[in-house]
Structures are given as structure tokens and as C-alpha cells.
PDB file of C-alpha atoms and ligand atoms in Angstrom:
ATOM      1  CA  TYR I   1     -13.616 -11.349  -0.794  1.00 97.00           C
ATOM      2  CA  VAL I   2      -9.559 -11.969   0.470  1.00 98.00           C
ATOM      3  CA  THR I   3      -7.514 -14.009  -1.559  1.00 97.00           C
ATOM      4  CA  ALA I   4      -4.114 -13.228  -0.594  1.00 97.00           C
ATOM      5  CA  ILE I   5      -1.558 -10.959   1.035  1.00 98.00           C
ATOM      6  CA  ASP I   6      -0.935  -8.748  -2.217  1.00 97.00           C
ATOM      7  CA  HIS I   7       1.954  -6.533  -0.602  1.00 98.00           C
ATOM      8  CA  VAL I   8       3.374  -5.450   2.857  1.00 98.00           C
ATOM      9  CA  GLY I   9       4.642  -1.772   2.416  1.00 98.00           C
ATOM     10  CA  ILE I  10       7.398  -0.216   4.083  1.00 98.00           C
ATOM     11  CA  ALA I  11       8.052   3.896   4.498  1.00 98.00           C
ATOM     12  CA  VAL I  12      10.860   5.001   3.483  1.00 98.00           C
ATOM     13  CA  PRO I  13      12.912   8.304   3.207  1.00 98.00           C
ATOM     14  CA  ASP I  14      15.330   7.146   0.177  1.00 98.00           C
ATOM     15  CA  PHE I  15      14.027   5.174  -2.570  1.00 98.00           C
ATOM     16  CA  ASP I  16      16.664   4.036  -4.457  1.00 98.00           C
ATOM     17  CA  ALA I  17      18.755   3.275  -1.227  1.00 98.00           C
ATOM     18  CA  ALA I  18      15.818   0.869   0.076  1.00 98.00           C
ATOM     19  CA  VAL I  19      15.899  -0.877  -3.156  1.00 98.00           C
ATOM     20  CA  GLN I  20      19.290  -1.260  -3.134  1.00 98.00           C
ATOM     21  CA  TRP I  21      19.470  -2.474   0.201  1.00 98.00           C
ATOM     22  CA  HIS I  22      16.964  -5.011  -0.478  1.00 98.00           C
ATOM     23  CA  ARG I  23      18.790  -6.131  -3.771  1.00 97.00           C
ATOM     24  CA  ASP I  24      22.227  -6.156  -2.165  1.00 98.00           C
ATOM     25  CA  HIS I  25      21.159  -8.085   1.392  1.00 98.00           C
ATOM     26  CA  LEU I  26      18.002 -10.085   0.508  1.00 97.00           C
ATOM     27  CA  GLY I  27      18.146 -10.653  -3.145  1.00 96.00           C
ATOM     28  CA  LEU I  28      14.958  -9.284  -4.060  1.00 97.00           C
ATOM     29  CA  VAL I  29      14.535  -7.324  -7.658  1.00 96.00           C
ATOM     30  CA  LEU I  30      12.478  -4.503  -8.179  1.00 97.00           C
ATOM     31  CA  ALA I  31       9.510  -5.883 -10.158  1.00 96.00           C
ATOM     32  CA  HIS I  32       7.515  -2.870 -10.830  1.00 96.00           C
ATOM     33  CA  GLU I  33       8.083   1.219 -10.184  1.00 97.00           C
ATOM     34  CA  GLU I  34       5.690   4.014 -10.289  1.00 98.00           C
ATOM     35  CA  ILE I  35       4.974   7.575  -9.246  1.00 98.00           C
ATOM     36  CA  ASN I  36       1.020   7.906  -7.434  1.00 97.00           C
ATOM     37  CA  GLU I  37       0.827  11.779  -7.578  1.00 97.00           C
ATOM     38  CA  GLU I  38      -2.310  11.183  -5.897  1.00 96.00           C
ATOM     39  CA  GLN I  39      -1.186   9.503  -2.830  1.00 96.00           C
ATOM     40  CA  GLY I  40       1.937  11.367  -2.868  1.00 97.00           C
ATOM     41  CA  VAL I  41       4.755   8.454  -3.576  1.00 98.00           C
ATOM     42  CA  ARG I  42       7.290   6.884  -5.570  1.00 98.00           C
ATOM     43  CA  GLU I  43       6.733   3.571  -4.850  1.00 98.00           C
ATOM     44  CA  GLY I  44       8.068   0.135  -6.094  1.00 98.00           C
ATOM     45  CA  MET I  45       7.114  -3.497  -5.943  1.00 98.00           C
ATOM     46  CA  LEU I  46       9.913  -5.878  -4.622  1.00 98.00           C
ATOM     47  CA  SER I  47      10.089  -9.398  -5.044  1.00 96.00           C
ATOM     48  CA  PRO I  48      12.483 -12.774  -4.676  1.00 94.00           C
ATOM     49  CA  ALA I  49      13.942 -13.389  -8.007  1.00 90.00           C
ATOM     50  CA  GLY I  50      11.603 -15.789 -10.081  1.00 88.00           C
ATOM     51  CA  THR I  51       8.565 -15.256  -8.459  1.00 90.00           C
ATOM     52  CA  ALA I  52       5.846 -13.158 -10.463  1.00 87.00           C
ATOM     53  CA  PHE I  53       4.810  -9.681  -9.955  1.00 88.00           C
ATOM     54  CA  GLY I  54       0.869  -9.268  -9.445  1.00 88.00           C
ATOM     55  CA  THR I  55       0.656 -13.165  -8.255  1.00 91.00           C
ATOM     56  CA  ASP I  56       2.884 -13.867  -5.320  1.00 94.00           C
ATOM     57  CA  THR I  57       2.915 -11.278  -2.268  1.00 96.00           C
ATOM     58  CA  ALA I  58       5.405  -8.334  -2.842  1.00 97.00           C
ATOM     59  CA  ILE I  59       7.302  -5.650  -0.660  1.00 98.00           C
ATOM     60  CA  GLN I  60       6.302  -2.353  -1.425  1.00 98.00           C
ATOM     61  CA  ILE I  61       8.767   0.345  -0.826  1.00 98.00           C
ATOM     62  CA  LEU I  62       6.927   3.759  -0.331  1.00 98.00           C
ATOM     63  CA  ALA I  63       8.952   6.892  -0.280  1.00 98.00           C
ATOM     64  CA  PRO I  64       7.217  10.491  -0.100  1.00 98.00           C
ATOM     65  CA  LEU I  65       7.075  12.974  -3.009  1.00 98.00           C
ATOM     66  CA  ASP I  66       6.375  15.804  -0.563  1.00 97.00           C
ATOM     67  CA  ASP I  67       6.119  16.701   2.972  1.00 97.00           C
ATOM     68  CA  GLU I  68       2.511  16.498   3.251  1.00 97.00           C
ATOM     69  CA  CYS I  69       1.816  13.043   1.782  1.00 98.00           C
ATOM     70  CA  ALA I  70       0.761  10.168   4.305  1.00 98.00           C
ATOM     71  CA  ILE I  71       3.927   8.792   4.097  1.00 98.00           C
ATOM     72  CA  ALA I  72       5.840  11.925   4.923  1.00 98.00           C
ATOM     73  CA  LYS I  73       3.700  11.679   8.044  1.00 98.00           C
ATOM     74  CA  PHE I  74       4.290   8.286   9.136  1.00 98.00           C
ATOM     75  CA  ILE I  75       7.881   8.875   8.826  1.00 98.00           C
ATOM     76  CA  ALA I  76       7.930  12.274  10.687  1.00 98.00           C
ATOM     77  CA  ARG I  77       5.608  10.375  13.444  1.00 98.00           C
ATOM     78  CA  SER I  78       7.051   7.057  13.831  1.00 98.00           C
ATOM     79  CA  GLY I  79      10.010   6.946  11.596  1.00 98.00           C
ATOM     80  CA  PRO I  80      10.623   4.757   8.782  1.00 98.00           C
ATOM     81  CA  GLY I  81       9.186   1.248   8.866  1.00 98.00           C
ATOM     82  CA  LEU I  82       6.299  -1.190   8.366  1.00 98.00           C
ATOM     83  CA  GLN I  83       3.514   1.171   7.239  1.00 98.00           C
ATOM     84  CA  GLN I  84       0.785  -0.974   5.623  1.00 98.00           C
ATOM     85  CA  LEU I  85      -0.605  -4.770   5.375  1.00 98.00           C
ATOM     86  CA  ALA I  86      -2.586  -4.893   2.168  1.00 98.00           C
ATOM     87  CA  TYR I  87      -4.950  -7.798   1.042  1.00 98.00           C
ATOM     88  CA  ARG I  88      -5.683  -8.674  -2.496  1.00 98.00           C
ATOM     89  CA  VAL I  89      -9.481  -8.858  -2.669  1.00 98.00           C
ATOM     90  CA  THR I  90     -12.321  -9.748  -5.475  1.00 97.00           C
ATOM     91  CA  ASP I  91     -14.657  -6.433  -5.044  1.00 98.00           C
ATOM     92  CA  VAL I  92     -13.162  -3.535  -3.041  1.00 98.00           C
ATOM     93  CA  GLU I  93     -16.357  -2.049  -3.391  1.00 98.00           C
ATOM     94  CA  ALA I  94     -18.569  -4.778  -2.202  1.00 98.00           C
ATOM     95  CA  LEU I  95     -16.230  -5.526   0.524  1.00 98.00           C
ATOM     96  CA  SER I  96     -16.082  -1.679   1.602  1.00 98.00           C
ATOM     97  CA  ALA I  97     -19.850  -1.490   1.882  1.00 98.00           C
ATOM     98  CA  GLU I  98     -19.981  -4.509   4.255  1.00 98.00           C
ATOM     99  CA  LEU I  99     -17.605  -3.185   6.356  1.00 98.00           C
ATOM    100  CA  ARG I 100     -19.246   0.387   6.663  1.00 98.00           C
ATOM    101  CA  ALA I 101     -22.298  -1.507   7.324  1.00 98.00           C
ATOM    102  CA  ALA I 102     -20.298  -3.107  10.226  1.00 98.00           C
ATOM    103  CA  GLY I 103     -19.461  -0.071  11.717  1.00 98.00           C
ATOM    104  CA  VAL I 104     -15.830  -0.083  10.516  1.00 98.00           C
ATOM    105  CA  ARG I 105     -14.409   3.216   9.179  1.00 98.00           C
ATOM    106  CA  LEU I 106     -12.925   3.058   5.461  1.00 98.00           C
ATOM    107  CA  LEU I 107     -10.858   6.178   4.260  1.00 98.00           C
ATOM    108  CA  TYR I 108     -12.384   6.668   1.049  1.00 98.00           C
ATOM    109  CA  ASP I 109     -16.092   6.776  -0.012  1.00 98.00           C
ATOM    110  CA  ALA I 110     -15.088   5.412  -3.440  1.00 98.00           C
ATOM    111  CA  PRO I 111     -12.472   3.322  -4.293  1.00 98.00           C
ATOM    112  CA  ARG I 112      -8.863   5.313  -5.619  1.00 98.00           C
ATOM    113  CA  HIS I 113      -6.146   4.730  -7.960  1.00 97.00           C
ATOM    114  CA  GLY I 114      -3.669   2.343  -6.611  1.00 97.00           C
ATOM    115  CA  THR I 115      -0.267   0.393  -8.167  1.00 96.00           C
ATOM    116  CA  ALA I 116      -0.796  -1.046 -11.569  1.00 96.00           C
ATOM    117  CA  ASP I 117      -4.291   0.471 -12.213  1.00 96.00           C
ATOM    118  CA  SER I 118      -5.761  -1.796  -9.320  1.00 97.00           C
ATOM    119  CA  ARG I 119      -8.488   0.084  -7.289  1.00 98.00           C
ATOM    120  CA  ILE I 120      -7.861   0.638  -3.596  1.00 98.00           C
ATOM    121  CA  ASN I 121      -9.402   1.519   0.172  1.00 98.00           C
ATOM    122  CA  PHE I 122      -7.930   1.479   3.212  1.00 98.00           C
ATOM    123  CA  ILE I 123      -9.528   0.424   6.709  1.00 98.00           C
ATOM    124  CA  HIS I 124      -8.485   3.115   9.216  1.00 98.00           C
ATOM    125  CA  PRO I 125      -5.994   1.922  11.476  1.00 98.00           C
ATOM    126  CA  LYS I 126      -8.093   2.583  14.584  1.00 98.00           C
ATOM    127  CA  ASP I 127     -10.335   0.180  13.522  1.00 98.00           C
ATOM    128  CA  GLY I 128      -7.720  -2.324  12.376  1.00 98.00           C
ATOM    129  CA  GLY I 129      -6.405  -3.197  15.403  1.00 98.00           C
ATOM    130  CA  GLY I 130      -3.502  -0.480  15.198  1.00 98.00           C
ATOM    131  CA  VAL I 131      -2.631  -2.018  11.240  1.00 98.00           C
ATOM    132  CA  LEU I 132      -3.022   0.408   8.483  1.00 98.00           C
ATOM    133  CA  ILE I 133      -5.203  -2.128   6.296  1.00 98.00           C
ATOM    134  CA  GLU I 134      -5.100  -1.489   2.600  1.00 98.00           C
ATOM    135  CA  LEU I 135      -7.787  -3.629   0.322  1.00 98.00           C
ATOM    136  CA  VAL I 136      -6.755  -4.139  -3.351  1.00 98.00           C
ATOM    137  CA  GLU I 137      -8.405  -4.866  -6.022  1.00 98.00           C
ATOM    138  CA  PRO I 138      -6.462  -5.863  -8.959  1.00 97.00           C
ATOM    139  CA  ALA I 139      -6.622  -4.241 -12.461  1.00 95.00           C
ATOM    140  CA  ALA I 140      -7.718  -7.930 -14.154  1.00 77.00           C
ATOM    141  CA  ALA I 141     -10.870  -8.150 -11.765  1.00 52.00           C
ATOM    142  CA  ALA I 142     -11.726  -4.251 -12.407  1.00 46.00           C
ATOM    143  CA  HIS I 143     -15.489  -4.236 -13.249  1.00 49.00           C
TER     144      HIS I 143
HETATM  145  N1  LIG G   1      -0.200   2.223  10.845  1.00 83.27           N
HETATM  146  C1  LIG G   1      -0.488   2.229  11.944  1.00 83.27           C
HETATM  147  N2  LIG G   1      -1.242   3.454  12.950  1.00 83.27           N
HETATM  148  C2  LIG G   1      -1.338   4.621  12.233  1.00 83.27           C
HETATM  149  C3  LIG G   1      -0.605   4.317  10.729  1.00 83.27           C
HETATM  150  C4  LIG G   1      -0.341   3.598  10.262  1.00 83.27           C
HETATM  151  N3  LIG G   1       0.224   3.761   8.842  1.00 83.27           N
HETATM  152  N4  LIG G   1      -0.674   5.843  10.479  1.00 83.27           N
HETATM  153  C5  LIG G   1      -1.539   6.810  11.515  1.00 83.27           C
HETATM  154  N5  LIG G   1      -1.588   5.923  12.651  1.00 83.27           N
HETATM  155  C6  LIG G   1      -2.160   5.911  13.625  1.00 83.27           C
HETATM  156  C7  LIG G   1      -1.374   7.195  14.238  1.00 83.27           C
HETATM  157  O1  LIG G   1      -0.309   6.630  15.121  1.00 83.27           O
HETATM  158  C8  LIG G   1      -2.527   8.060  15.296  1.00 83.27           C
HETATM  159  O2  LIG G   1      -2.565   7.413  16.581  1.00 83.27           O
HETATM  160  P1  LIG G   1      -2.666   7.866  17.904  1.00 83.27           P
HETATM  161  O3  LIG G   1      -3.810   8.761  17.938  1.00 83.27           O
HETATM  162  O4  LIG G   1      -2.795   6.677  18.973  1.00 83.27           O
HETATM  163  O5  LIG G   1      -1.331   8.511  18.251  1.00 83.27           O
HETATM  164  C9  LIG G   1      -3.812   7.406  14.697  1.00 83.27           C
HETATM  165  O6  LIG G   1      -3.272   6.520  13.708  1.00 83.27           O
HETATM  166  C10 LIG G   1      -3.809   8.801  13.444  1.00 83.27           C
HETATM  167  O7  LIG G   1      -5.062   9.078  13.022  1.00 83.27           O
HETATM  168  P2  LIG G   1      -5.166  10.233  12.264  1.00 83.27           P
HETATM  169  O8  LIG G   1      -5.102  11.436  12.689  1.00 83.27           O
HETATM  170  O9  LIG G   1      -6.732  10.244  11.858  1.00 83.27           O
HETATM  171  O10 LIG G   1      -4.697  10.302  10.910  1.00 83.27           O
HETATM  172  P3  LIG G   1      -3.206  10.674  10.235  1.00 83.27           P
HETATM  173  O11 LIG G   1      -2.741  11.887   9.869  1.00 83.27           O
HETATM  174  O12 LIG G   1      -2.114  10.216  10.964  1.00 83.27           O
HETATM  175  O13 LIG G   1      -3.207   9.594   8.961  1.00 83.27           O
HETATM  176  C11 LIG G   1      -4.258   7.586   8.075  1.00 83.27           C
HETATM  177  C12 LIG G   1      -3.513   8.515   8.917  1.00 83.27           C
HETATM  178  C13 LIG G   1      -4.223   6.055   7.923  1.00 83.27           C
HETATM  179  C14 LIG G   1      -5.558   8.422   7.222  1.00 83.27           C
HETATM  180  C15 LIG G   1      -3.302   8.108   6.454  1.00 83.27           C
HETATM  181  O14 LIG G   1      -1.844   7.843   6.619  1.00 83.27           O
HETATM  182  C16 LIG G   1      -3.819   7.767   5.273  1.00 83.27           C
HETATM  183  O15 LIG G   1      -4.656   8.490   4.546  1.00 83.27           O
HETATM  184  N6  LIG G   1      -3.070   6.481   4.919  1.00 83.27           N
HETATM  185  C17 LIG G   1      -3.872   5.957   3.511  1.00 83.27           C
HETATM  186  C18 LIG G   1      -2.975   6.603   2.524  1.00 83.27           C
HETATM  187  C19 LIG G   1      -1.650   5.868   2.447  1.00 83.27           C
HETATM  188  O16 LIG G   1      -1.126   5.310   3.412  1.00 83.27           O
HETATM  189  N7  LIG G   1      -1.187   6.135   1.289  1.00 83.27           N
HETATM  190  C20 LIG G   1       0.173   5.717   0.875  1.00 83.27           C
HETATM  191  C21 LIG G   1       0.749   4.446   0.285  1.00 83.27           C
HETATM  192  C22 LIG G   1      -0.382   4.424  -1.007  1.00 83.27           C
HETATM  193  C23 LIG G   1      -0.465   3.069  -1.428  1.00 83.27           C
HETATM  194  O17 LIG G   1      -0.237   2.091  -0.708  1.00 83.27           O
HETATM  195  O18 LIG G   1      -0.688   2.879  -3.163  1.00 83.27           O
END
């Protein structure tokens, strides 16, 4: 099911400052940006110039929209930093079903809306070796 590392997510308190820091110091460009109200985030996908968003691995900047969302809680507990590792998958529902059958806890009963109309679910960090693992089925593969 896993075809690539889709992105690595960094929780930040200030979206614009983080985007600027990565541009100024590492030359990464903002290839995509959106608000996801359900997840409570303003998020951006950063890539090296010349690479393709949706194909190559991206760095995801995640800034909280309010004090109650997952990113706000993460920053309050752990401070800014790496928050998630996201794998691109061909079929998020089929993989989730196999994981559940194997006793791995998924956060959602059904996939939710992710970046660029992808469908997403998460493996609980306690079952992911201490890593919050996101499963991303891109929109193009949706069915
Ligand atoms: N990475 C690793 N461990 C994490 C973690 C993370 N991102 N977030 C929480 N944990 C750990 C905590 O440190 C804690 O460990 P201890 O019990 O040893 O202290 C444990 O998991 C807490 O688990 P919890 O109390 O069940 O849950 P929380 O309230 O801390 O929430 C989580 C954790 C993963 C359920 C919540 O962050 C969540 O729902 N995440 C999925 C949604 C999300 O991250 N959205 C933002 C990104 C949106 C997008 O990518 O599109």
C-alpha cells in the first residue's frame, strides 16, 4: 500500500515565520497552502525549488488555528518540532482495515479530508513506535 513518504509535518506557532525561515535558510518554496478547519490547522507544503508538489516528498508546516486543535496541544506539551510522518498509500481504507484487524489503533473510523483533497487517517503514536503516522491517499487515486 505504501508508495512513498508523502511529507513530514512540523508543528509551528507562527506559519509565516516558519515559511520564511525555510525559504531564507534552505531555499524551500511554498508549493501549496490551505486552511483545514476540521483539523484546526493552517498548513503549507514546502519543497526544494524545481520539485513537484504531490510527487516528491514535502515538508509540511502546521500552525494551529485555535488553542484546542491537535497542533496547539502538541506545541503546548512538546514545543514546536516534528509532529508527524506521512506515508502516501494507494488505498487508505483497505490498509486501515488490515491494520485494525492486526490490532493497530487508527484514530478515525473512516478517512477524513486531508491536504489537497486527499483522504487521511492516522495510526496512534502509541502503536506507531512513538511516531504519529499519517496515511495519505492522494485525490488522484481516490475511489
Ligand atoms: N507524536 C508522537 N507522540 C505523540 C504525538 C505526536 N504527534 N502526539 C501525542 N503523542 C503522545 C503523547 O506524548 C502522549 O504520550 P504519553 O502518554 O507517554 O505522555 C500520548 O501520545 C497522548 O496520547 P492521547 O492523550 O491519546 O492523545 P493527545 O490528546 O495527546 O492527542 C493525537 C494525540 C495523536 C490523538 C492527536 O494529536 C491527533 O488526533 N492527531 C491527529 C490529527 C492531527 O495531528 N492533525 C494535525 C495535522 C493535520 C494534517 O496533517 O492534515
